[in-house]
Coordinates of C-alpha atoms and ligand atoms in Angstrom, one line a residue:
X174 CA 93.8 73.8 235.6
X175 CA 93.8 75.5 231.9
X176 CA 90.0 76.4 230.6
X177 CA 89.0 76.2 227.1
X178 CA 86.3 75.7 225.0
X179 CA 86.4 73.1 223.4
X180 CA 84.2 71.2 220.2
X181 CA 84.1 68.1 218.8
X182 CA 83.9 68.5 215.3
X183 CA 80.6 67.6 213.2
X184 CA 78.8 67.5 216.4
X185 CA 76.5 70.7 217.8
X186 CA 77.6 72.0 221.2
X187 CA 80.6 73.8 223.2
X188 CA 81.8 73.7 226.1
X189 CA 84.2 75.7 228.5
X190 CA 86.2 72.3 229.8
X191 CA 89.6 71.8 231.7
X192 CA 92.0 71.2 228.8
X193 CA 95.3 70.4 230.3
X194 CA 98.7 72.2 230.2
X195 CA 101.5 72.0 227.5
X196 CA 104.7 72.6 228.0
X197 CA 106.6 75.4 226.3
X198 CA 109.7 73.9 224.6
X199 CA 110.7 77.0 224.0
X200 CA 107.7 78.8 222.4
X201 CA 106.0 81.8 223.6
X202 CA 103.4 81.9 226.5
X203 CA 100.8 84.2 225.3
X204 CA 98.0 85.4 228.0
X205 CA 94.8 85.7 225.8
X206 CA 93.3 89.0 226.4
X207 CA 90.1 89.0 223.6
X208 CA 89.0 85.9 221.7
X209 CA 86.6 87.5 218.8
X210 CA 83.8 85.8 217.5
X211 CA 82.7 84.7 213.6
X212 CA 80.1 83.5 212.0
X213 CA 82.8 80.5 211.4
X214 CA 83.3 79.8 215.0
X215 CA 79.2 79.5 214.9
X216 CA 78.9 76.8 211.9
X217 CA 81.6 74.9 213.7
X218 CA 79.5 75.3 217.0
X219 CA 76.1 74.2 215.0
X220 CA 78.3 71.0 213.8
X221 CA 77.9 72.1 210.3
X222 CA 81.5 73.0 209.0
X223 CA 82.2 70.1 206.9
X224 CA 85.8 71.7 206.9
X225 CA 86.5 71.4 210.3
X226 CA 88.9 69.0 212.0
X227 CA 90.3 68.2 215.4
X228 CA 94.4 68.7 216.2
X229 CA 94.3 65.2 218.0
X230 CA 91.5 62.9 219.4
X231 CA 87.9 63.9 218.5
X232 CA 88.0 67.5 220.8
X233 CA 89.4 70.9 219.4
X234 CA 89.8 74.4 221.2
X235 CA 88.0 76.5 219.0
X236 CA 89.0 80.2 218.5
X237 CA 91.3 81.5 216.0
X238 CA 90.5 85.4 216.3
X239 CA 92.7 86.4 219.0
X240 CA 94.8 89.4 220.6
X241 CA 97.4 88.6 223.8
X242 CA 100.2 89.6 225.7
X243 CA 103.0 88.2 226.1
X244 CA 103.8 86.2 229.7
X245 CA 107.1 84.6 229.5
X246 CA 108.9 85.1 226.1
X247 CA 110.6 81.7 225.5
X248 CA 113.5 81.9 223.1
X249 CA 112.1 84.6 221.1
X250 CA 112.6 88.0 220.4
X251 CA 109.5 89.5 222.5
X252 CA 109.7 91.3 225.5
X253 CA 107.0 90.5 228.3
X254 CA 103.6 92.5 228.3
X255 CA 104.3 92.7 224.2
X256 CA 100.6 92.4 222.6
X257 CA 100.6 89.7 219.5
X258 CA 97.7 88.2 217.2
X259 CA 98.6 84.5 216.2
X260 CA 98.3 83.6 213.1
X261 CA 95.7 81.5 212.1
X262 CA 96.9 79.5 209.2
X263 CA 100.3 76.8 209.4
X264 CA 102.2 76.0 206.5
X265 CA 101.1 72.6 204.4
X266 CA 104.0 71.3 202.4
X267 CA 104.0 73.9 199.5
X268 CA 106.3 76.4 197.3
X269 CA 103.7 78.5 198.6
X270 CA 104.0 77.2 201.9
X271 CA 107.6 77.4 202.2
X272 CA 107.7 81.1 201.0
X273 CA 105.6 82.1 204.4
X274 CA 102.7 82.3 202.1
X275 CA 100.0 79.8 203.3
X276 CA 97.1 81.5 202.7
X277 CA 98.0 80.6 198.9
X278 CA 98.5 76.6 199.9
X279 CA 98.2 74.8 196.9
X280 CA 98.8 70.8 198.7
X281 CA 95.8 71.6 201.1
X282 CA 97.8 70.0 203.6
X283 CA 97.6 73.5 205.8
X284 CA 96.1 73.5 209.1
X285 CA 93.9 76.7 210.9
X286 CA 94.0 77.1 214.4
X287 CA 90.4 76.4 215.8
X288 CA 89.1 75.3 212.6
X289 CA 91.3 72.6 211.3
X290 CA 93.6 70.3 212.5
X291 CA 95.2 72.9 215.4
X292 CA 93.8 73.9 218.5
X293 CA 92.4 77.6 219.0
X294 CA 92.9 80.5 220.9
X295 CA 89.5 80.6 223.2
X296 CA 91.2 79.1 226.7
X297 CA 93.1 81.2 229.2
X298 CA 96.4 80.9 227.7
X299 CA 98.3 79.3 224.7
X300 CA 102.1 78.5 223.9
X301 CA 102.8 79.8 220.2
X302 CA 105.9 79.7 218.3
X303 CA 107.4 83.2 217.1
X304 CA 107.4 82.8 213.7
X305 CA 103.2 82.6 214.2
X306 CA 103.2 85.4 216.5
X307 CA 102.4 89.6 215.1
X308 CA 103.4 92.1 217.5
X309 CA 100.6 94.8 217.9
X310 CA 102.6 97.2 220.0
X311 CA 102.4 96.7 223.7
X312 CA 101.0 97.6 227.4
X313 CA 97.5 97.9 228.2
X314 CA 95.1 96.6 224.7
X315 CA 93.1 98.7 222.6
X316 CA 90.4 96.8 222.3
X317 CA 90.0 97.3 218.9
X318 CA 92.8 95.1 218.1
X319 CA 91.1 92.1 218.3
X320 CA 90.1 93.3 214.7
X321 CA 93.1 92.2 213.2
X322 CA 92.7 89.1 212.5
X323 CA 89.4 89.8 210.5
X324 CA 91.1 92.6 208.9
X325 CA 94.1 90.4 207.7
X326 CA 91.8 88.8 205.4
X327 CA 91.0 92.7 204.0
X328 CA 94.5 93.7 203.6
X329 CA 94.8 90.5 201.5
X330 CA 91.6 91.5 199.4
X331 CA 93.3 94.8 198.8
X332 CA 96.2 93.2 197.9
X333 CA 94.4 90.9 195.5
X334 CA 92.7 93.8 193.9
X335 CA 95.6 96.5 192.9
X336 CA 96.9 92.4 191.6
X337 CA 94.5 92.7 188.8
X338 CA 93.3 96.1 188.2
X339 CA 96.4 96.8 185.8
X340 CA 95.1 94.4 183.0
X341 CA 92.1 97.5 182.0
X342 CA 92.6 100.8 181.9
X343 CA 92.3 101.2 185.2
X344 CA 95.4 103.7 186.5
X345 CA 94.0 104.3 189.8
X346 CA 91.1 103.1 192.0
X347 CA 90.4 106.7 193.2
X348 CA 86.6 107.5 192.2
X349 CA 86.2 103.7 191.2
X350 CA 83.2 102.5 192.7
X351 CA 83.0 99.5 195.4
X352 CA 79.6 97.7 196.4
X353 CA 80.1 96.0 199.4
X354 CA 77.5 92.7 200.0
X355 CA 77.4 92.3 203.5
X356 CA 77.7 95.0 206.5
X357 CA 78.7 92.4 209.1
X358 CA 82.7 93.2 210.7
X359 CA 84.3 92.1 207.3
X360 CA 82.2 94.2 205.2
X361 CA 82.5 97.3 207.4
X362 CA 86.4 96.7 207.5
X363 CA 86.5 96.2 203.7
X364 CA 84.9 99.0 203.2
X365 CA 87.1 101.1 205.7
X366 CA 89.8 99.9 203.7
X367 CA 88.5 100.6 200.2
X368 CA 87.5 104.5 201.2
X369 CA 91.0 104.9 202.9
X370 CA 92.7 104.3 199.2
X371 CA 90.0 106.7 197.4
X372 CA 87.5 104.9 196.9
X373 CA 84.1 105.4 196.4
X374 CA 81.8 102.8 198.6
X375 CA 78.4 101.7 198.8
X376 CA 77.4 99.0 201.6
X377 CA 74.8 96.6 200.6
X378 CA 72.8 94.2 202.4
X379 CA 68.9 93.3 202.6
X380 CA 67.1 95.0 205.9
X381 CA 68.8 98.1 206.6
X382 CA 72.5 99.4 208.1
X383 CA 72.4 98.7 211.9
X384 CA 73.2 101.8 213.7
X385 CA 76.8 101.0 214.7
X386 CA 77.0 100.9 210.6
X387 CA 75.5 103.5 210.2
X388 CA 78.0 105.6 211.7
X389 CA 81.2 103.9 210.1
X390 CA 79.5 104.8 207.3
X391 CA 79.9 108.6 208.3
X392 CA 83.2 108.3 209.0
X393 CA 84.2 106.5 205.5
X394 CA 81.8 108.3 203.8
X395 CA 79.9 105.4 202.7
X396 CA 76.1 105.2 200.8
X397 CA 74.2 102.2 201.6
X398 CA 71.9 100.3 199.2
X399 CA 69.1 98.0 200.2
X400 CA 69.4 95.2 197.3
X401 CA 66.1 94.1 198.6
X402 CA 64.3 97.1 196.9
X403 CA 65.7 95.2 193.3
X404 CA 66.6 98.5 191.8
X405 CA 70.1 98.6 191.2
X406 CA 70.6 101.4 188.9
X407 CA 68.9 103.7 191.0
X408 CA 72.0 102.8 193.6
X409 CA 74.5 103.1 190.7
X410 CA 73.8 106.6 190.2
X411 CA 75.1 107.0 194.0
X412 CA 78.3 104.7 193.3
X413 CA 79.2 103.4 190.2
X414 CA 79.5 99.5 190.2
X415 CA 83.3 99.2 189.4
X416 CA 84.0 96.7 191.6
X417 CA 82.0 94.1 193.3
X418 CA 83.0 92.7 197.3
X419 CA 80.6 89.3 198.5
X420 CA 81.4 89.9 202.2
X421 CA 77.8 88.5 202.7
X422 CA 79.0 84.3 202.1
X423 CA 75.7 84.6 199.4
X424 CA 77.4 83.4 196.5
X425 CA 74.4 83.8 194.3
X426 CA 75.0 87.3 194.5
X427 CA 77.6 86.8 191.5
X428 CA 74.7 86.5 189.0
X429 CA 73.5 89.4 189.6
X430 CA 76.6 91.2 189.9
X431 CA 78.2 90.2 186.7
X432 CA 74.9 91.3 185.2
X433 CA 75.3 94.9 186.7
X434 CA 79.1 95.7 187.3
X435 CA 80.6 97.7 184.6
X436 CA 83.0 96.8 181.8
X437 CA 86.5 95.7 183.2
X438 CA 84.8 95.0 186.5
X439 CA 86.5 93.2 189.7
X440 CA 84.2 90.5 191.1
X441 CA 86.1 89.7 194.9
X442 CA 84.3 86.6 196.5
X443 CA 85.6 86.4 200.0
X444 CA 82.0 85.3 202.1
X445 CA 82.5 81.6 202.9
X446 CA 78.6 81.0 204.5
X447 CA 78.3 78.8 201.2
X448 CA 73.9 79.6 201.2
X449 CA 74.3 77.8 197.8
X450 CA 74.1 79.1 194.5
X451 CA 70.4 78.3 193.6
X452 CA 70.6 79.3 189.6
X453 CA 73.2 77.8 187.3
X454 CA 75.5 79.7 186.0
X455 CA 74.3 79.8 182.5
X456 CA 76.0 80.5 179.1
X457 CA 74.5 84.1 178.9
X458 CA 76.3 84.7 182.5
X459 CA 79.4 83.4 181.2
X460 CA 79.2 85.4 177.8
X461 CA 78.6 88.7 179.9
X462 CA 81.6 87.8 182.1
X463 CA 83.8 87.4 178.7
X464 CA 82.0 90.1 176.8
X465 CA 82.6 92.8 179.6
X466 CA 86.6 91.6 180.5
X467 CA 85.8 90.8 183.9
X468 CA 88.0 89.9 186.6
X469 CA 86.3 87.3 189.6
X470 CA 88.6 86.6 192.6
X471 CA 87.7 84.5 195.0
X472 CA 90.2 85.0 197.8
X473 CA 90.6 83.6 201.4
X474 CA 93.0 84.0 204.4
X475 CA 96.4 86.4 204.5
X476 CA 99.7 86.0 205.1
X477 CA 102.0 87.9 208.2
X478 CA 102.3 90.6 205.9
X479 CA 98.7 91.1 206.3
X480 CA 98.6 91.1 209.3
X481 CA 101.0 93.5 210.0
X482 CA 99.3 95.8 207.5
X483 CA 96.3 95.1 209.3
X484 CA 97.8 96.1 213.0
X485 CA 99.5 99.4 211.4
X486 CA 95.9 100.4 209.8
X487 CA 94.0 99.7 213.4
X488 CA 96.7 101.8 214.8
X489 CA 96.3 104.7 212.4
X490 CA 92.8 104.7 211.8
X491 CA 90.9 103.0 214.3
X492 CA 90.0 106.2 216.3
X493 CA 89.6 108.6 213.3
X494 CA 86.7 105.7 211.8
X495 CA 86.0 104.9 215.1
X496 CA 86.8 101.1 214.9
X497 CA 86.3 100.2 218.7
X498 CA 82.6 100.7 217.6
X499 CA 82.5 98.2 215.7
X500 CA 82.8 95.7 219.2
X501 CA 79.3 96.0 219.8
X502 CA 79.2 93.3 223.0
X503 CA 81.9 91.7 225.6
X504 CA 81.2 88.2 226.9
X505 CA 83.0 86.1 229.3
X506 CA 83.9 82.6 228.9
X507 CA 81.2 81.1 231.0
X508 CA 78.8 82.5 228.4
X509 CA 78.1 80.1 225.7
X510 CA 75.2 82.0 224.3
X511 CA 77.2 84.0 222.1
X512 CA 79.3 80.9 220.4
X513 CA 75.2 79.5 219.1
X514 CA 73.7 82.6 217.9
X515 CA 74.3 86.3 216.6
X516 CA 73.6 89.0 219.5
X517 CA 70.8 92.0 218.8
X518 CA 72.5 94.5 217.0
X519 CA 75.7 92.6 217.2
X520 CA 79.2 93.9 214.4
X521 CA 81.2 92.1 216.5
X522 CA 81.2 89.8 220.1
X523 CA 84.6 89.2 221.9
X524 CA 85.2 86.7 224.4
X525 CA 87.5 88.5 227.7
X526 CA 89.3 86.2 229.4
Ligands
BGC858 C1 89.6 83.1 208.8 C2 90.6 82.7 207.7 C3 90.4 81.2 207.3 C4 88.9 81.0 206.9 C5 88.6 79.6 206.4 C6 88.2 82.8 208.3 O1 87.3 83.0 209.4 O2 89.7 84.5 209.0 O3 91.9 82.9 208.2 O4 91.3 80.9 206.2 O5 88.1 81.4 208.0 O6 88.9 78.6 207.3
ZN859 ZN1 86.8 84.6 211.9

């Protein structure tokens, strides 16, 4: 008996269900220690993903944030009681693809474990092949490195960013300032990242930092803007608007932010929650985005690399900005409370198995 939860995508519900054994052929076992939980995992619960897929029949095993240890090591190059984070994205049939970089698949014909097409990581434990597999040290788990997977899709962003900065006259991000929308785990972890390569931050969102915020913001250093108050330039005295992070999945936020960012600006739109843009991007939007030289990325997913990057910076920093924090509640699988809805004062909710 193997437990999972498992969806049918395009319909509401979950449920923690016998899902069978595989067999190895090879591959690594992996024990799941922590499945995390995303505001993803929670549109494909509510059935209203249109992106979603199953691997095989109508049912998937949702999950795709996930740290484990390694049972029996296959054919591969682990060691038992090594930790890994899968990778959540499989090549399509690509250049890109073919390069090990998937999260720049240009056929579409990827798949994402527990979102499309490939089973997840939320049952008790999962063969992987090596190739898929990060290593993120091993022993006993800090729990903290269940943020890896989330901060893959940072280390990308970063990436992305120090792409594109070169075309103005910017040398150096240090003293540039970033505005953060969003202070949910990817905004917090951006902004951890942007401060750790000198940079100035501000974290923005509509009601007030939560608490657990509050203190990463200590730690980073961080000012925090209510864009509810409408007064922008008051905040851009604080931090100058250099560059411009939707973490927040509130895509209308790029009128307003091509309106305010400074000249040679980086727009990075990584929030998928897809609200809707409710204005049309006008001509005078698109003249200001000419007129000031402005850079918009919109960027998604991250490669092994990443994630590697992302498992060296949890190691390095995640004490000094106390990280672990950030995991703000631990559920078990029998709980399916925390797949439907976001917990009081919730960063981030893991699932122990
Ligand atoms: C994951 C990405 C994935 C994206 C879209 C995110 O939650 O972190 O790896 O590409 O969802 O499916
Ligand atoms: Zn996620």
């Amino acid at each position: 008996m193997m437990k999972g939860i498992i969806v049918r995508p395009g319909l509401a519900g979950a449920s923690l269900d016998d899902i069978g054994e595989e067999s190895g052929n090879g591959r690594v076992l992996v024990k799941t220690l922590y499945t995390g939980v995303c505001g993803t995992d929670r549109e494909i619960v509510a059935g209203k993903l249109s992106i979603t897929r199953a691997e095989r029949g109508d049912r998937l095993v949702l999950g795709h944030e996930a740290l484990g240890s390694v049972m029996d090591p296959g054919s591969s190059s682990f060691s038992k009681g090594d930790l890994v984070v899968p990778m959540v994205r499989r090549p399509g049939g690509c250049a890109n693809c073919a390069a090990g970089r998937q999260d720049y698949c240009m056929d579409g014909n990827f798949t994402e474990a527990g979102i499309r097409g490939k089973d997840g990581f939320m049952r008790e434990s999962f063969y992987e092949e090596e190739r898929f597999l990060v290593k993120a040290g091993s022993g006993s788990a800090g729990i903290e490195k269940i943020l890896a997977e989330p901060m893959k899709n940072v280390m990308k962003i970063r990436e992305s960013i120090f792409g594109v900065i070169g075309r103005g006259l910017w040398d150096s991000v240090k003293d540039k300032g970033a505005w953060i929308f969003g202070t949910g785990t990817e905004g917090l972890l951006i902004g951890s990242v942007l401060s750790s390569v000198g940079m100035r931050v501000m974290l923005v969102n509509r009601h007030g930092l939560p608490e657990i915020a509050q203190e990463l913001a200590r730690h980073i250093g961080a000012e925090f803007f209510n864009s509810a108050s409408g007064d922008w330039a008051s905040g851009e005295n604080a931090v100058p608007m250099d560059m411009i992070v939707d973490a927040a999945g509130a895509p209308s936020i790029l009128l307003d932010a091509v309106r305010n960012i400074r000249h040679t600006g980086v727009i990075v739109l990584f929030g998928t929650g897809g609200a809707g843009i409710e204005e049309k991007l006008n001509g005078g939007t698109i003249l200001n985005m000419v007129d000031k030289n402005l850079t918009v990325i919109g960027c998604e997913d991250g490669a092994r690399e990443h994630y590697e990057q992302a498992v060296d910076f949890i190691s390095e920093n995640g004490e000094k900005y106390g990280l672990g924090k950030l995991i703000t509640g631990i559920f078990p699988p029998e709980d399916a409370s925390v797949l439907s809805a976001k917990q009081v004062g919730e960063i981030k909710s893991v699932i122990k198995w």
